[in-house]
PDB file of C-alpha atoms and ligand atoms in Angstrom:
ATOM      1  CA  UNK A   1    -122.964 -71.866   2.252  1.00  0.00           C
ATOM      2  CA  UNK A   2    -121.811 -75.409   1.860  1.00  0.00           C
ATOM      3  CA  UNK A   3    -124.916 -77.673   3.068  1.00  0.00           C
ATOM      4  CA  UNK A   4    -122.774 -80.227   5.025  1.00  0.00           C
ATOM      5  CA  UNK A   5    -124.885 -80.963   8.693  1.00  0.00           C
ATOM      6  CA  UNK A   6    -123.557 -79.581  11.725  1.00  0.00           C
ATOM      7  CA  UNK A   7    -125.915 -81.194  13.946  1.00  0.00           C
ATOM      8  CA  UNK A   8    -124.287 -84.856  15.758  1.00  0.00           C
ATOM      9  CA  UNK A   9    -125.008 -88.417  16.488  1.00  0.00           C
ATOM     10  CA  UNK A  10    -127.638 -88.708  19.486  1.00  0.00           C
ATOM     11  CA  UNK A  11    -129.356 -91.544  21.108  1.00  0.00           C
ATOM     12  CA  UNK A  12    -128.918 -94.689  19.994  1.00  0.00           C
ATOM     13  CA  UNK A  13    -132.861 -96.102  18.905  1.00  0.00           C
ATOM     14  CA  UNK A  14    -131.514 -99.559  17.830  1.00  0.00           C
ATOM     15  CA  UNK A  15    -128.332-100.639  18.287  1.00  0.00           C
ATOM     16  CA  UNK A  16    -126.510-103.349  15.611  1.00  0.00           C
ATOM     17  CA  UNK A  17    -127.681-106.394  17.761  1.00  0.00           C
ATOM     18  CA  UNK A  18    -131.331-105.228  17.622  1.00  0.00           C
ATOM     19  CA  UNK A  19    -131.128-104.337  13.782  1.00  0.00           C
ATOM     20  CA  UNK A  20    -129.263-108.032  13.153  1.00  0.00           C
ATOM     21  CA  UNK A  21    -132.164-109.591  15.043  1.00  0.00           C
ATOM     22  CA  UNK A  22    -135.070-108.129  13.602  1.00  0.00           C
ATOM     23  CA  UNK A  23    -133.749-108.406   9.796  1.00  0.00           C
ATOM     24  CA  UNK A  24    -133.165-111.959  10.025  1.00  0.00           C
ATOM     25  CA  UNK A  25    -136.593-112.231  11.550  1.00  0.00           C
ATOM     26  CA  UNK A  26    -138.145-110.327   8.523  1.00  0.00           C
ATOM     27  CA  UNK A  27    -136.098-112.386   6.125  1.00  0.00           C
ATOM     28  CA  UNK A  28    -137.644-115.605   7.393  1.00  0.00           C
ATOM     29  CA  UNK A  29    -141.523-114.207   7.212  1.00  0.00           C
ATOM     30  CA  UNK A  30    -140.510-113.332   3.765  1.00  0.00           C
ATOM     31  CA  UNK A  31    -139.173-116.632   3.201  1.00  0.00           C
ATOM     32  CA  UNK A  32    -142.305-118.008   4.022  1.00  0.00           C
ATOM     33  CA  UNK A  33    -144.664-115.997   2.126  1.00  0.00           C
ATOM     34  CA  UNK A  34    -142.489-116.843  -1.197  1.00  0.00           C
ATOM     35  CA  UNK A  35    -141.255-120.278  -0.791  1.00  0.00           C
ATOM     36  CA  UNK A  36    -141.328-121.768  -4.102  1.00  0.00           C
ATOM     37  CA  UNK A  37    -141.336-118.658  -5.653  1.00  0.00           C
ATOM     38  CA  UNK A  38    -138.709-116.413  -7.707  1.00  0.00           C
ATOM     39  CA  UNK A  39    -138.681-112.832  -6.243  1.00  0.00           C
ATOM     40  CA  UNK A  40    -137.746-109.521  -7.518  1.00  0.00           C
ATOM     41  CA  UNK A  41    -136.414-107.586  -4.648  1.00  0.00           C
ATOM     42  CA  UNK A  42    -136.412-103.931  -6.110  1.00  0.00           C
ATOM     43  CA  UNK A  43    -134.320-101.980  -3.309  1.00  0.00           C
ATOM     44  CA  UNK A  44    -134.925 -97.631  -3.163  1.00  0.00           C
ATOM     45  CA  UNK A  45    -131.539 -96.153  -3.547  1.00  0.00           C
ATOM     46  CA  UNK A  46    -130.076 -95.111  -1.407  1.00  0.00           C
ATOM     47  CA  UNK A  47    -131.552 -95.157   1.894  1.00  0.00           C
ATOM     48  CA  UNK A  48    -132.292 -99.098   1.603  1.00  0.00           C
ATOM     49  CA  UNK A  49    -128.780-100.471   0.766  1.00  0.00           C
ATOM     50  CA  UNK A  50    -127.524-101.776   3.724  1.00  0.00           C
ATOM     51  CA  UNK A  51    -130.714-102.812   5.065  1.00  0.00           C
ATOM     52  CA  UNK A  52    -131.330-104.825   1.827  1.00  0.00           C
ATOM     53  CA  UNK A  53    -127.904-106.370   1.536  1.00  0.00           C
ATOM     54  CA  UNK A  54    -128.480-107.491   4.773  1.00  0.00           C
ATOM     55  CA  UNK A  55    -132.409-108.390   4.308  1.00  0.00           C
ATOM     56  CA  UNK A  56    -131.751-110.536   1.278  1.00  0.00           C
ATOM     57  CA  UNK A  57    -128.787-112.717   2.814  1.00  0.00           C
ATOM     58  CA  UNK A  58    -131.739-113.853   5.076  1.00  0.00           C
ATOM     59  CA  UNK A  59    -134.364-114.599   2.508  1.00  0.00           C
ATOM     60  CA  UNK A  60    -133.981-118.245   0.949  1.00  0.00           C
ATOM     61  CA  UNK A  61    -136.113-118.324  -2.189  1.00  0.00           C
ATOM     62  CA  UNK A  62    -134.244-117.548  -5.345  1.00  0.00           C
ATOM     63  CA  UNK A  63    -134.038-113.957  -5.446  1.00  0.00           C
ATOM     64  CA  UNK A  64    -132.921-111.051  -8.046  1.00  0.00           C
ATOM     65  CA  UNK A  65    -132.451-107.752  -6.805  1.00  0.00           C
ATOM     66  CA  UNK A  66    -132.651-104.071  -8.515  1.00  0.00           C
ATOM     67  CA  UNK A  67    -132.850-100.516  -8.036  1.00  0.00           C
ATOM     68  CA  UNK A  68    -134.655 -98.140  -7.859  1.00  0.00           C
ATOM     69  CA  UNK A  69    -133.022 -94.153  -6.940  1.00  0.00           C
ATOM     70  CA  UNK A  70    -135.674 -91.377  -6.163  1.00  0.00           C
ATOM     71  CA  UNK A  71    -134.878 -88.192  -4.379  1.00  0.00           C
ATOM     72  CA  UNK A  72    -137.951 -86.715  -2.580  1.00  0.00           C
ATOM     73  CA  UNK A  73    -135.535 -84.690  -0.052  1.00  0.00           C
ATOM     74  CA  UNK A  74    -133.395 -81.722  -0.591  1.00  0.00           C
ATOM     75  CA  UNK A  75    -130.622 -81.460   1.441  1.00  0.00           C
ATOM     76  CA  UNK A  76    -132.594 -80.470   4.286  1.00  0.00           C
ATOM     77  CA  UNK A  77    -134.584 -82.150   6.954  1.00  0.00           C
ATOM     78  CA  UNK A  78    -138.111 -81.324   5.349  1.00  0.00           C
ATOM     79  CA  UNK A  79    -140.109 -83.246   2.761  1.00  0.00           C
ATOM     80  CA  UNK A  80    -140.583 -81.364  -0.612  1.00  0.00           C
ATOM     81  CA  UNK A  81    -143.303 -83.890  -1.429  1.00  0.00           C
ATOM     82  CA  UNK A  82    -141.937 -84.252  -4.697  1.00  0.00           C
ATOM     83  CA  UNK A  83    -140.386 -87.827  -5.751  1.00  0.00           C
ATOM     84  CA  UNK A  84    -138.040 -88.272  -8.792  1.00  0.00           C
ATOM     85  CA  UNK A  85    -137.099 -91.066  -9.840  1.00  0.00           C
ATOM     86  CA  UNK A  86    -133.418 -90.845 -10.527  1.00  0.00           C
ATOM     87  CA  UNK A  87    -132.625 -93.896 -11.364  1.00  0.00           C
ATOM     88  CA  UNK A  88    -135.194 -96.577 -13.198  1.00  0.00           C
ATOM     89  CA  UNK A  89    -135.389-100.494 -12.616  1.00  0.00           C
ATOM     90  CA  UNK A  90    -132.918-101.891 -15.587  1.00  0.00           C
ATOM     91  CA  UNK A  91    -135.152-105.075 -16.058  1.00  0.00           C
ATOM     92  CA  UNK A  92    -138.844-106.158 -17.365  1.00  0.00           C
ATOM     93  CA  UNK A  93    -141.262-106.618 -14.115  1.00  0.00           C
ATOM     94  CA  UNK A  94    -144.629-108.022 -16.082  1.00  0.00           C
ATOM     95  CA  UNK A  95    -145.592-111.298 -14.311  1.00  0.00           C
ATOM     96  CA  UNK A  96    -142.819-110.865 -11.567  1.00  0.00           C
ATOM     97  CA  UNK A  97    -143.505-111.392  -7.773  1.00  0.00           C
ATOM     98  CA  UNK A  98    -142.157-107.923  -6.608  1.00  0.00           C
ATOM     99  CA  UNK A  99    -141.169-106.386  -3.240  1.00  0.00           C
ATOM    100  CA  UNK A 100    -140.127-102.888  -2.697  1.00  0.00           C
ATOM    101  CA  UNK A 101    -137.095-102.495  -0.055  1.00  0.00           C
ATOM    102  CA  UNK A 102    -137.348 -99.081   1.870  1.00  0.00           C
ATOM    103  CA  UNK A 103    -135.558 -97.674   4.653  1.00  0.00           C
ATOM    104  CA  UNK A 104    -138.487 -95.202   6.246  1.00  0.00           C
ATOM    105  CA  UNK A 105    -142.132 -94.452   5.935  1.00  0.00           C
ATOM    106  CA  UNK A 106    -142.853 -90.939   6.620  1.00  0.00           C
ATOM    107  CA  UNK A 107    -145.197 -89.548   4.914  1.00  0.00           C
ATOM    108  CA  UNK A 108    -145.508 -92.595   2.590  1.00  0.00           C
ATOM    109  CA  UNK A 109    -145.772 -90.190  -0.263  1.00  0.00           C
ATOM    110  CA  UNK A 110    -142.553 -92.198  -1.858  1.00  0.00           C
ATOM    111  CA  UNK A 111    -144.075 -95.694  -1.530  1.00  0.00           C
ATOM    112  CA  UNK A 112    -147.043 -94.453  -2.285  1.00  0.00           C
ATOM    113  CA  UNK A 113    -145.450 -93.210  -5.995  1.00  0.00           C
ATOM    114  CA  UNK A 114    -143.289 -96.335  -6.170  1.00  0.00           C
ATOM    115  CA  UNK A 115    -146.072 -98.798  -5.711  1.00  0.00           C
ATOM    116  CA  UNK A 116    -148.404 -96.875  -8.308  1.00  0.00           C
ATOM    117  CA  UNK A 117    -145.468 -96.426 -10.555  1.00  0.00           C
ATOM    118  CA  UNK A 118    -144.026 -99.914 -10.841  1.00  0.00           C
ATOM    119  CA  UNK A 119    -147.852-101.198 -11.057  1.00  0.00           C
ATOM    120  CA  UNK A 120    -148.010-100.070 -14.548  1.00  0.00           C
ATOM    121  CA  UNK A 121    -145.576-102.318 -15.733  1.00  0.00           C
ATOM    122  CA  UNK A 122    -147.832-105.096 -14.607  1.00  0.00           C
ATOM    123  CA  UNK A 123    -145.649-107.252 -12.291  1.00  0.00           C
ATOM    124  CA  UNK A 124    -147.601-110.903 -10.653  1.00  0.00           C
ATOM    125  CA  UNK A 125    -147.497-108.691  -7.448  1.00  0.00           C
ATOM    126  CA  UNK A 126    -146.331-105.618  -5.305  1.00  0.00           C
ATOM    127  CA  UNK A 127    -145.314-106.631  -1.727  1.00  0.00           C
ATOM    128  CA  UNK A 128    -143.557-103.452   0.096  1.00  0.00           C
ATOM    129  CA  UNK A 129    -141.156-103.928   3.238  1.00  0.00           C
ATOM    130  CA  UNK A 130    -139.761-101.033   5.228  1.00  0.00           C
ATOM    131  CA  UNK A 131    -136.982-101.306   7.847  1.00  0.00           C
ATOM    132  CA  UNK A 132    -138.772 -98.162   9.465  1.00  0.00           C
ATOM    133  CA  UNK A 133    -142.374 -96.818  10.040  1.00  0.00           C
ATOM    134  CA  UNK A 134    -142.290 -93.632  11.421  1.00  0.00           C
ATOM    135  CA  UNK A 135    -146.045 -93.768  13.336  1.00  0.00           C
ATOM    136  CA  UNK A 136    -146.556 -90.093  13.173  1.00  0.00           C
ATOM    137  CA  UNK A 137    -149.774 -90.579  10.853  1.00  0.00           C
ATOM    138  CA  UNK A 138    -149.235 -90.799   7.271  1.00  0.00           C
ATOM    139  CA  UNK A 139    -150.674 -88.123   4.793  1.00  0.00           C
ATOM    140  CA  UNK A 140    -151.649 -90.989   2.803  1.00  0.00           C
ATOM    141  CA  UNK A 141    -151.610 -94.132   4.215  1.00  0.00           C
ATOM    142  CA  UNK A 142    -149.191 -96.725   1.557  1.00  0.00           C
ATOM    143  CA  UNK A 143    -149.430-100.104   1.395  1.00  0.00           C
ATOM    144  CA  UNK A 144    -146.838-101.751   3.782  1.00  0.00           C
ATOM    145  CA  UNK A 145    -146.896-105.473   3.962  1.00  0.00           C
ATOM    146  CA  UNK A 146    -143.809-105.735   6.150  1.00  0.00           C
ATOM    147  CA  UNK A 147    -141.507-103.101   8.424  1.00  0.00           C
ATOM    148  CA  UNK A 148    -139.178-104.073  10.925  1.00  0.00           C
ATOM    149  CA  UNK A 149    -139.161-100.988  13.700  1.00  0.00           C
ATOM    150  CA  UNK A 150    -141.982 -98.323  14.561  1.00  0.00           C
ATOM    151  CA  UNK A 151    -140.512 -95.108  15.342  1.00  0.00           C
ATOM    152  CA  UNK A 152    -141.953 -92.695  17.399  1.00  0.00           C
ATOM    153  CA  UNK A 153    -139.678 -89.559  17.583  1.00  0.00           C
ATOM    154  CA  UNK A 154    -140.592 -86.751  14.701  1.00  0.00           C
ATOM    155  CA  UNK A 155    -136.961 -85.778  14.921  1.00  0.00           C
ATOM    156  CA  UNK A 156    -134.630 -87.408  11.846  1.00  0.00           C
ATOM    157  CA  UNK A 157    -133.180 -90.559  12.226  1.00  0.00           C
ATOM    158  CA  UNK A 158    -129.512 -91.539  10.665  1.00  0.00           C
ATOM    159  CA  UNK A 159    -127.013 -94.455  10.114  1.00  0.00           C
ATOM    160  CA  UNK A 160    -127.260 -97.844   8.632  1.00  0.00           C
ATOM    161  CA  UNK A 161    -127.911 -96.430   5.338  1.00  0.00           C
ATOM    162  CA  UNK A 162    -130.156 -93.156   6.797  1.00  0.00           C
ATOM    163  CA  UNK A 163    -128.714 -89.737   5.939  1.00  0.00           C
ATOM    164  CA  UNK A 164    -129.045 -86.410   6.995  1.00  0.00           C
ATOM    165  CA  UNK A 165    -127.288 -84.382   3.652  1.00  0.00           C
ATOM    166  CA  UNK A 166    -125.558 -87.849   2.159  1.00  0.00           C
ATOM    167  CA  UNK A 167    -124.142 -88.164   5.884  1.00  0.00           C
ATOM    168  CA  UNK A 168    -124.498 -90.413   8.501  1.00  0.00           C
ATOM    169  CA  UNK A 169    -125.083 -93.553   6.380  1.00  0.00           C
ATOM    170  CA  UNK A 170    -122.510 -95.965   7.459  1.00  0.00           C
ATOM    171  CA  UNK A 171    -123.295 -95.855  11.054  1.00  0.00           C
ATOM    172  CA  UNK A 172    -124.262 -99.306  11.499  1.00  0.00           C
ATOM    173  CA  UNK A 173    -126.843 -98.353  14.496  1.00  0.00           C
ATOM    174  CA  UNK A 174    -129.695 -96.343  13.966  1.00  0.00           C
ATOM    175  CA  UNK A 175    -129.400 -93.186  16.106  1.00  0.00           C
ATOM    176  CA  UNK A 176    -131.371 -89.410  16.333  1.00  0.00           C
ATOM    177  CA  UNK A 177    -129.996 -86.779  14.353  1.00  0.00           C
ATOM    178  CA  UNK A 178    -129.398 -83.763  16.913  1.00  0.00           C
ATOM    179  CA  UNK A 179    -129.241 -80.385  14.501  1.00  0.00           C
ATOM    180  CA  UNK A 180    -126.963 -77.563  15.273  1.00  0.00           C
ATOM    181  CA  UNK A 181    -128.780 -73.887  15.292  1.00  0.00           C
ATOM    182  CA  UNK A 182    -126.875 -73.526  12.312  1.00  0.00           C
ATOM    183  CA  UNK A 183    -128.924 -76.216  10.311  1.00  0.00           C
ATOM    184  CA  UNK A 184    -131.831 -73.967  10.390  1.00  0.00           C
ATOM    185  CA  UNK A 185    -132.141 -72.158   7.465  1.00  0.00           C
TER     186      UNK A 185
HETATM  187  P1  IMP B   1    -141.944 -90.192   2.671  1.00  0.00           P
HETATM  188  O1  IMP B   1    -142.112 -90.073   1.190  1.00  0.00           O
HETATM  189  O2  IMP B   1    -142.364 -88.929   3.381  1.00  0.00           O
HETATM  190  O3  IMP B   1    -142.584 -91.418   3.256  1.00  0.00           O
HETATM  191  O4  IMP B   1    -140.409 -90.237   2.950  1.00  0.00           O
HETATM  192  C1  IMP B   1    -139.660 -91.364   2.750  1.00  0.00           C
HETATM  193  C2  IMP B   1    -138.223 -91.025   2.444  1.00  0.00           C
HETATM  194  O5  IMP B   1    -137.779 -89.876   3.183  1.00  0.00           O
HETATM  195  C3  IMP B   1    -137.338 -92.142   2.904  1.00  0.00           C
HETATM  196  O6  IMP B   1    -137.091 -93.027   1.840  1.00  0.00           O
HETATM  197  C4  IMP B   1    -136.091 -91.438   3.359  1.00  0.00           C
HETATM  198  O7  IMP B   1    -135.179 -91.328   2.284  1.00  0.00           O
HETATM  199  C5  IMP B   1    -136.517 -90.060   3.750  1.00  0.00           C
HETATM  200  N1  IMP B   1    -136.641 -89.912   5.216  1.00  0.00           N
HETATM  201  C6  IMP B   1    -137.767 -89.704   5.925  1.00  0.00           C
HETATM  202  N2  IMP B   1    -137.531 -89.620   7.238  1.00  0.00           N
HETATM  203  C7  IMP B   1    -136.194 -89.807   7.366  1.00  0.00           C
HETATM  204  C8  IMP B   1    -135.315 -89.848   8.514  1.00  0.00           C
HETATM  205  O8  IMP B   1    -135.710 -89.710   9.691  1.00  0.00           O
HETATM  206  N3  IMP B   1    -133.998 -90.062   8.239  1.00  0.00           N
HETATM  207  C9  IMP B   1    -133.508 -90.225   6.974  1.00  0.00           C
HETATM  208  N4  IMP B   1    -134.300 -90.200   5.884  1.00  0.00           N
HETATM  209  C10 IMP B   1    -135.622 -89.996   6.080  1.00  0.00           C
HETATM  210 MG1   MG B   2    -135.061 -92.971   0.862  1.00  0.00          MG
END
């Protein structure tokens, strides 16, 4: 069976204005906390694309960006708990000032890796910055210095760089993902 979704766009949870409004807010707390300072902005691939394009054209220290893929989802809808890292960083990070770009917390199981991971390699500091907290009580709490939206719903969330199967990503509002019966497996 081919593992495309068959479920549809719902409600709209924050529409482009909203998004626009809070990432330029975000960028200029950033801003703040690293004035005078060179940043590494290590983006996870690929749900924090968008959100970091958009995130960094609103932060005005000098800046480098990287990334950073990790799977931790099948195709499905449910956590396997497992993260990968697909993709490593293509750059040194010792004595860097270092911020992680995500687009969700769930469980914070991903973050959680990320942070530890990228620790290692002994970077000035970790900051972490999330476009969405999902407040549903995380398994193990990570360390999130900045999000923009706290979501509420358990159900999946999709567009501006969220997916549901690959799908979904270049919505540029953040909506519900409504699954068909057939999505169940
Ligand atoms: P965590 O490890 O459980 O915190 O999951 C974080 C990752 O799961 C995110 O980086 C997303 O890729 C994915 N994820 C979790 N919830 C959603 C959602 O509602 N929509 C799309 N992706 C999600
Ligand atoms: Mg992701």
């Amino acid at each position: 069976m081919d593992d495309s979704p068959n479920g549809v766009v719902g409600k709209t949870l924050f529409d482009e204005a909203a998004i626009a409004e809070r990432v330029a807010e975000l960028g200029t707390e950033i801003s703040k906390e690293y004035q005078d300072q060179e940043l590494l902005v290590i983006a996870v691939l690929r749900g924090s694309f968008i959100f970091a394009a958009d995130l960094i054209r609103h932060i005005t220290c000098e800046l480098e960006i990287d990334f950073l893929a990790v799977s931790s989802y099948g195709s499905d809808t449910t956590s396997t708990g497992v993260v990968k890292i697909l993709k490593d960083i293509n750059q040194e990070i010792q004595g860097k000032e270092v911020l992680i770009v995500e687009d969700i917390i769930d469980s914070g199981t991903t973050l959680n890796h990320l942070v530890d991971y990228l620790a290692l390699k002994q970077p000035a500091s970790i900051k972490t910055c999330s476009l969405l907290l999902r407040q549903a009580g995380q398994v193990n709490e990570p360390p999130l210095d900045y999000y923009g939206f706290k979501i509420t719903t358990e159900d999946f969330v999709i567009g501006y760089g969220l997916d549901v199967a690959q799908k979904f990503r270049n919505l540029p509002y953040i909506a519900i993902y409504e699954p068909d019966a057939s999505d169940e497996q």
